[in-house]
mmCIF file of C-alpha atoms in Angstrom:
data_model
loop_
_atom_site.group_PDB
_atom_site.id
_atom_site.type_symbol
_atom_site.label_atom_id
_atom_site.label_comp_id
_atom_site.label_asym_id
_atom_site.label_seq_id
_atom_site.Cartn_x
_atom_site.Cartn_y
_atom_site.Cartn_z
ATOM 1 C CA UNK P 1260 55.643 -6.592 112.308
ATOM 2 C CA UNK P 1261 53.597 -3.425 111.349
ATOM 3 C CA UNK P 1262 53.088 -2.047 114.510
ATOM 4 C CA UNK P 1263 55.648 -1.131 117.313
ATOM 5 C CA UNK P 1264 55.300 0.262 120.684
ATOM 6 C CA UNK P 1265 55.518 4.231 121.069
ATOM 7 C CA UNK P 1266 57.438 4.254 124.354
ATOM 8 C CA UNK P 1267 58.963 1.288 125.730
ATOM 9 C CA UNK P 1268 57.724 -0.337 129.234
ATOM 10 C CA UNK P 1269 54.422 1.415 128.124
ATOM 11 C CA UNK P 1270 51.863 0.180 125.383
ATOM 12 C CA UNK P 1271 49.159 1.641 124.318
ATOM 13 C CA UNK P 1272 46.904 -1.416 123.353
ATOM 14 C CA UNK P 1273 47.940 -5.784 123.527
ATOM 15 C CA UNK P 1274 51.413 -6.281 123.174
ATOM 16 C CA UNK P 1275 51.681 -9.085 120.056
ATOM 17 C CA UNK P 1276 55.707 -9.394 120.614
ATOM 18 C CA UNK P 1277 58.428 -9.328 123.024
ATOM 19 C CA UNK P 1278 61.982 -10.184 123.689
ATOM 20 C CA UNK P 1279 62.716 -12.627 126.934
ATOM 21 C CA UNK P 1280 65.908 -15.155 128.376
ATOM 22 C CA UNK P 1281 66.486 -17.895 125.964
ATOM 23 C CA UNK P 1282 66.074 -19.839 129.009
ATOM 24 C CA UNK P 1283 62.722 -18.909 129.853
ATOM 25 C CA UNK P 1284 60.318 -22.255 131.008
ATOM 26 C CA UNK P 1285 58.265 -23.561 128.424
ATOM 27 C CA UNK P 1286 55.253 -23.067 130.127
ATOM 28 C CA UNK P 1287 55.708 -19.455 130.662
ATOM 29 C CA UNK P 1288 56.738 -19.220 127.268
ATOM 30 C CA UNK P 1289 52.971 -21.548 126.365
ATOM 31 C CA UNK P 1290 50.979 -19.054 128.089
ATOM 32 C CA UNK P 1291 52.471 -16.093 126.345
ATOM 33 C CA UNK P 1292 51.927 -17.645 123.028
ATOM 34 C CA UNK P 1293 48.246 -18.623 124.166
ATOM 35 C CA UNK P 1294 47.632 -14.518 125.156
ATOM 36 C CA UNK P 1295 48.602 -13.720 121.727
ATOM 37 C CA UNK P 1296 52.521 -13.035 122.282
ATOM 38 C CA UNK P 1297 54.696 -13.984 119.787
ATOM 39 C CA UNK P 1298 58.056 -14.172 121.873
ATOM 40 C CA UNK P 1299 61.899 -13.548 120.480
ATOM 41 C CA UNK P 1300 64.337 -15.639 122.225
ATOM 42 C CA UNK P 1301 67.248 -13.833 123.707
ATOM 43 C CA UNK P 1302 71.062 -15.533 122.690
ATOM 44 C CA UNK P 1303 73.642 -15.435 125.479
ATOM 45 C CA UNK P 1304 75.879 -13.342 125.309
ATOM 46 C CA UNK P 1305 79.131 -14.490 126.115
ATOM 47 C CA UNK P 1306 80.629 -11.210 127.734
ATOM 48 C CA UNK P 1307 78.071 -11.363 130.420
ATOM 49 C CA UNK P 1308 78.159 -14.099 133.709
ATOM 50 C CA UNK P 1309 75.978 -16.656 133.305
ATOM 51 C CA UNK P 1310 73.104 -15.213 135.610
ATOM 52 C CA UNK P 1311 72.480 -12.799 133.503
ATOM 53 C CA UNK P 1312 74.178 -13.962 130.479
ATOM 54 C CA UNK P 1313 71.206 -14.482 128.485
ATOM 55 C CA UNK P 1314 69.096 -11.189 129.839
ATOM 56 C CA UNK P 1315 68.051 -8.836 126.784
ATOM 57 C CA UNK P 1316 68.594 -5.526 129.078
ATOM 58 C CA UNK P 1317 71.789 -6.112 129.504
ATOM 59 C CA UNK P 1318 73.017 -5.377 125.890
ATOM 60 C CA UNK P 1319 70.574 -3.950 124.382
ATOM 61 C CA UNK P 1320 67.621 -1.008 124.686
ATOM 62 C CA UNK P 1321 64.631 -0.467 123.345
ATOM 63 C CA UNK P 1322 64.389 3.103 122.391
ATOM 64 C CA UNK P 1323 60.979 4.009 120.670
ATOM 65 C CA UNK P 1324 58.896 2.625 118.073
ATOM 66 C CA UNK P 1325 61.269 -0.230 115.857
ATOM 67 C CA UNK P 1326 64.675 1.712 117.072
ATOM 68 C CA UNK P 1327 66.760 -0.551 119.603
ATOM 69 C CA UNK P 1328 70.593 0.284 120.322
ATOM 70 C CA UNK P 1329 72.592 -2.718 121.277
ATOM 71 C CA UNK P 1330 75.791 -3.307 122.775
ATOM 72 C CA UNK P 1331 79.034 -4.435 119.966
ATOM 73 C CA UNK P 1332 79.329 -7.323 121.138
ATOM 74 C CA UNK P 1333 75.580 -8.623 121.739
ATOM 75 C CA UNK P 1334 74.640 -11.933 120.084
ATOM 76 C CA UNK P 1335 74.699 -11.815 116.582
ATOM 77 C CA UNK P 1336 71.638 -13.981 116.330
ATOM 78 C CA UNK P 1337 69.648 -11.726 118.630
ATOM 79 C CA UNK P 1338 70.263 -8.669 116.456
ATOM 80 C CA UNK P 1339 69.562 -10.654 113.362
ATOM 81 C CA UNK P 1340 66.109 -11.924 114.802
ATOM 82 C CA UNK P 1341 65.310 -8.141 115.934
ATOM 83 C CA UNK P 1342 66.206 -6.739 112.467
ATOM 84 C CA UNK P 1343 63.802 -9.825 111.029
ATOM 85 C CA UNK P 1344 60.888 -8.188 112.840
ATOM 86 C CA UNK P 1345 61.757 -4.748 111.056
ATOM 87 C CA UNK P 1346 63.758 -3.349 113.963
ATOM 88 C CA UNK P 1347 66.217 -1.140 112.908
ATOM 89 C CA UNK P 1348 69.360 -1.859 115.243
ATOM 90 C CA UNK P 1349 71.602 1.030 116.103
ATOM 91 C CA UNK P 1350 75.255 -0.444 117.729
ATOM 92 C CA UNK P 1351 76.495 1.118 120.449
ATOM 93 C CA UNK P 1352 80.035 2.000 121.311
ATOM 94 C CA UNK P 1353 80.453 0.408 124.895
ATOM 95 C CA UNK P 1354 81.322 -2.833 124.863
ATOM 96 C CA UNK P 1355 80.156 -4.931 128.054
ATOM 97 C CA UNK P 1356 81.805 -7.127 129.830
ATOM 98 C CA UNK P 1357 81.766 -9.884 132.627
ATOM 99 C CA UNK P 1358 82.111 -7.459 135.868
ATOM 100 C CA UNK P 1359 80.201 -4.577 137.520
ATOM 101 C CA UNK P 1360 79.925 -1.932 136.573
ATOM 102 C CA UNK P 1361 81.581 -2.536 133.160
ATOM 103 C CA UNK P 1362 78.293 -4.870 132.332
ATOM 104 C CA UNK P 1363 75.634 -2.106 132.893
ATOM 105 C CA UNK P 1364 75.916 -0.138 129.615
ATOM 106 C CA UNK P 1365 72.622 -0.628 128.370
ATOM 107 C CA UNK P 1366 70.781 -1.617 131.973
ATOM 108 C CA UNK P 1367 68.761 1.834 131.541
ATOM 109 C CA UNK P 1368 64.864 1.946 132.864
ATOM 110 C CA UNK P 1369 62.833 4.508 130.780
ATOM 111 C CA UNK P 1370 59.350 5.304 132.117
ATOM 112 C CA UNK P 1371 57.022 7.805 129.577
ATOM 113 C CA UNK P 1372 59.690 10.745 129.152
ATOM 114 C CA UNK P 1373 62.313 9.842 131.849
ATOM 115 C CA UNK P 1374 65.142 7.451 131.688
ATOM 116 C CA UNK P 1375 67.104 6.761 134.773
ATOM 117 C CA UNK P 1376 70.190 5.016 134.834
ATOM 118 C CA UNK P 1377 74.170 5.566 136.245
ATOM 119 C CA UNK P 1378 75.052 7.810 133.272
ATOM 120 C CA UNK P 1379 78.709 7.129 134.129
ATOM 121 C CA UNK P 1380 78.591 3.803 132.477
ATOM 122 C CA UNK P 1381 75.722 4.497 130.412
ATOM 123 C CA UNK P 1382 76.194 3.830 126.305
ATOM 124 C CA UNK P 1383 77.270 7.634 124.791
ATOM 125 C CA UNK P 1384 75.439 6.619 121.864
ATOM 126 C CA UNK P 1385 71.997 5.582 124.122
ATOM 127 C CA UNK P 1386 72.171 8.861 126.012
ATOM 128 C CA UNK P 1387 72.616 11.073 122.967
ATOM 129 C CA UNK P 1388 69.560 9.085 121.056
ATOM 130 C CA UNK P 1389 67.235 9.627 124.215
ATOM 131 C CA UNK P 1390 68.484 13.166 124.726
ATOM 132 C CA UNK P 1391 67.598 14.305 120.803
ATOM 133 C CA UNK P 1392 64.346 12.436 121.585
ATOM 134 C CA UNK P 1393 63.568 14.856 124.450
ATOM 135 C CA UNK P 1394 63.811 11.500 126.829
ATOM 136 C CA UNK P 1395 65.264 13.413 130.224
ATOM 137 C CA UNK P 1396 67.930 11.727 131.813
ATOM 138 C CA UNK P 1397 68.085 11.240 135.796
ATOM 139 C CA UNK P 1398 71.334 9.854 136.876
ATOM 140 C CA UNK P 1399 71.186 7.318 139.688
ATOM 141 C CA UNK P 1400 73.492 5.440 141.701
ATOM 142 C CA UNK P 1401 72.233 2.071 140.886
ATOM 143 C CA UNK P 1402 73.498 0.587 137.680
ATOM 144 C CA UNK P 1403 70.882 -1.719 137.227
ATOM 145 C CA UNK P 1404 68.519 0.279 136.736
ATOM 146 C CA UNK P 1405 65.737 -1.959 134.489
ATOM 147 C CA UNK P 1406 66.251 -4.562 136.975
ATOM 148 C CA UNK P 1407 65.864 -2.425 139.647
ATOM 149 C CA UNK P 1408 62.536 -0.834 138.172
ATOM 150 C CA UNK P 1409 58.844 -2.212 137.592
ATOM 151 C CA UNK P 1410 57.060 0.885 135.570
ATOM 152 C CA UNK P 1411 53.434 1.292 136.611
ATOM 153 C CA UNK P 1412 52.992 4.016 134.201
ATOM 154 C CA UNK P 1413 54.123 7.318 133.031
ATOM 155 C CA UNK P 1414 54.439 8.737 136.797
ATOM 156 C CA UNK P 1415 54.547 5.185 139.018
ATOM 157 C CA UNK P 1416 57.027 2.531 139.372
ATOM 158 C CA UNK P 1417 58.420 -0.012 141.825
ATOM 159 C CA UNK P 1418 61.401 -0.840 143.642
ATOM 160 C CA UNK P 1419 63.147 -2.281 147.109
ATOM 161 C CA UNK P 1420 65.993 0.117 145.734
ATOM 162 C CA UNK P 1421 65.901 3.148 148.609
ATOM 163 C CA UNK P 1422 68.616 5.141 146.210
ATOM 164 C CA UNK P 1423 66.309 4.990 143.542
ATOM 165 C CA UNK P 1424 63.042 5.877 145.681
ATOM 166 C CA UNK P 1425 64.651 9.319 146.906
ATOM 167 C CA UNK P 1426 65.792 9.921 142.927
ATOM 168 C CA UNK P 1427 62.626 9.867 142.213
ATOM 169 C CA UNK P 1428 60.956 11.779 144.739
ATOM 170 C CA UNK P 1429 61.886 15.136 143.180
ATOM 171 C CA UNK P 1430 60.737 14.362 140.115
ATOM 172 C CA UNK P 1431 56.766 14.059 141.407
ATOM 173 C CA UNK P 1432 57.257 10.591 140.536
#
């Protein structure tokens, strides 16, 4: 893969690849492939309950460009697909595991410059990545944060979450 996306939840031009549940229907997956997606299929990851058990954003995080940081334990056949496509995989020092909030390590939504996430049980090596990237980091209460978040664009998103609504707020968001 020659070309990777600047910022992650926001591409510039047709996204060509992307990372989704191993468990994904094969007609969704038939009418990505037919737009021009070439898709990576996630592994489960055995520290995780089974509803989420095969969900990328739950052990790992795309950071910018190729650079993804991924949880110690997360499949080893995942991170050997990613680094196939030229990713280079940075491991993080949390390990997840089975129960809340123990399993939300990674579960960080980034829109354009802002990354918002419980930075209690954030990854130490995540934040510190994002923070030398000048990525500015807005704690909230919600742990699942990417599942929480649809990003419009740099300044826009959506959620039911109210916690994460009034977060926002003072950010002009």
């Amino acid at each position: 893969m020659d070309t990777f996306i600047g910022k992650p939840n926001l591409p510039d031009g047709k996204v060509t690849l992307g990372i989704i549940d191993g468990r994904t229907r094969k007609s969704i997956l038939a009418a990505l492939e037919e737009s021009g997606v070439e898709i990576i299929l996630s592994h489960k990851c055995d520290s995780l309950y089974e509803a989420v058990a095969y969900h990328p954003d739950m052990y790992m995080h795309h950071i910018e460009s190729n650079l993804v940081v991924v949880a110690p334990n997360a499949p080893r056949q995942t991170v050997d697909t990613l680094k196939s496509f030229g990713f280079e995989v940075i491991k993080g020092r949390r390990v997840i595991k089975n129960k809340y909030p123990w399993d939300i390590a990674y579960n960080v939504a980034r829109v354009g410059d802002y990354a918002f996430c419980n930075v209690e049980y954030t990854d130490e090596v995540l934040l510190s990545i994002l923070q030398e990237r000048g990525v500015y980091i807005v704690h909230i209460k919600q742990g699942y944060a990417k599942c929480s978040i649809c990003v419009v664009n740099q300044r826009a998103i959506i959620t039911s979450d109210e916690g994460i609504t009034r977060a926002l707020a003072s950010y002009d968001f």
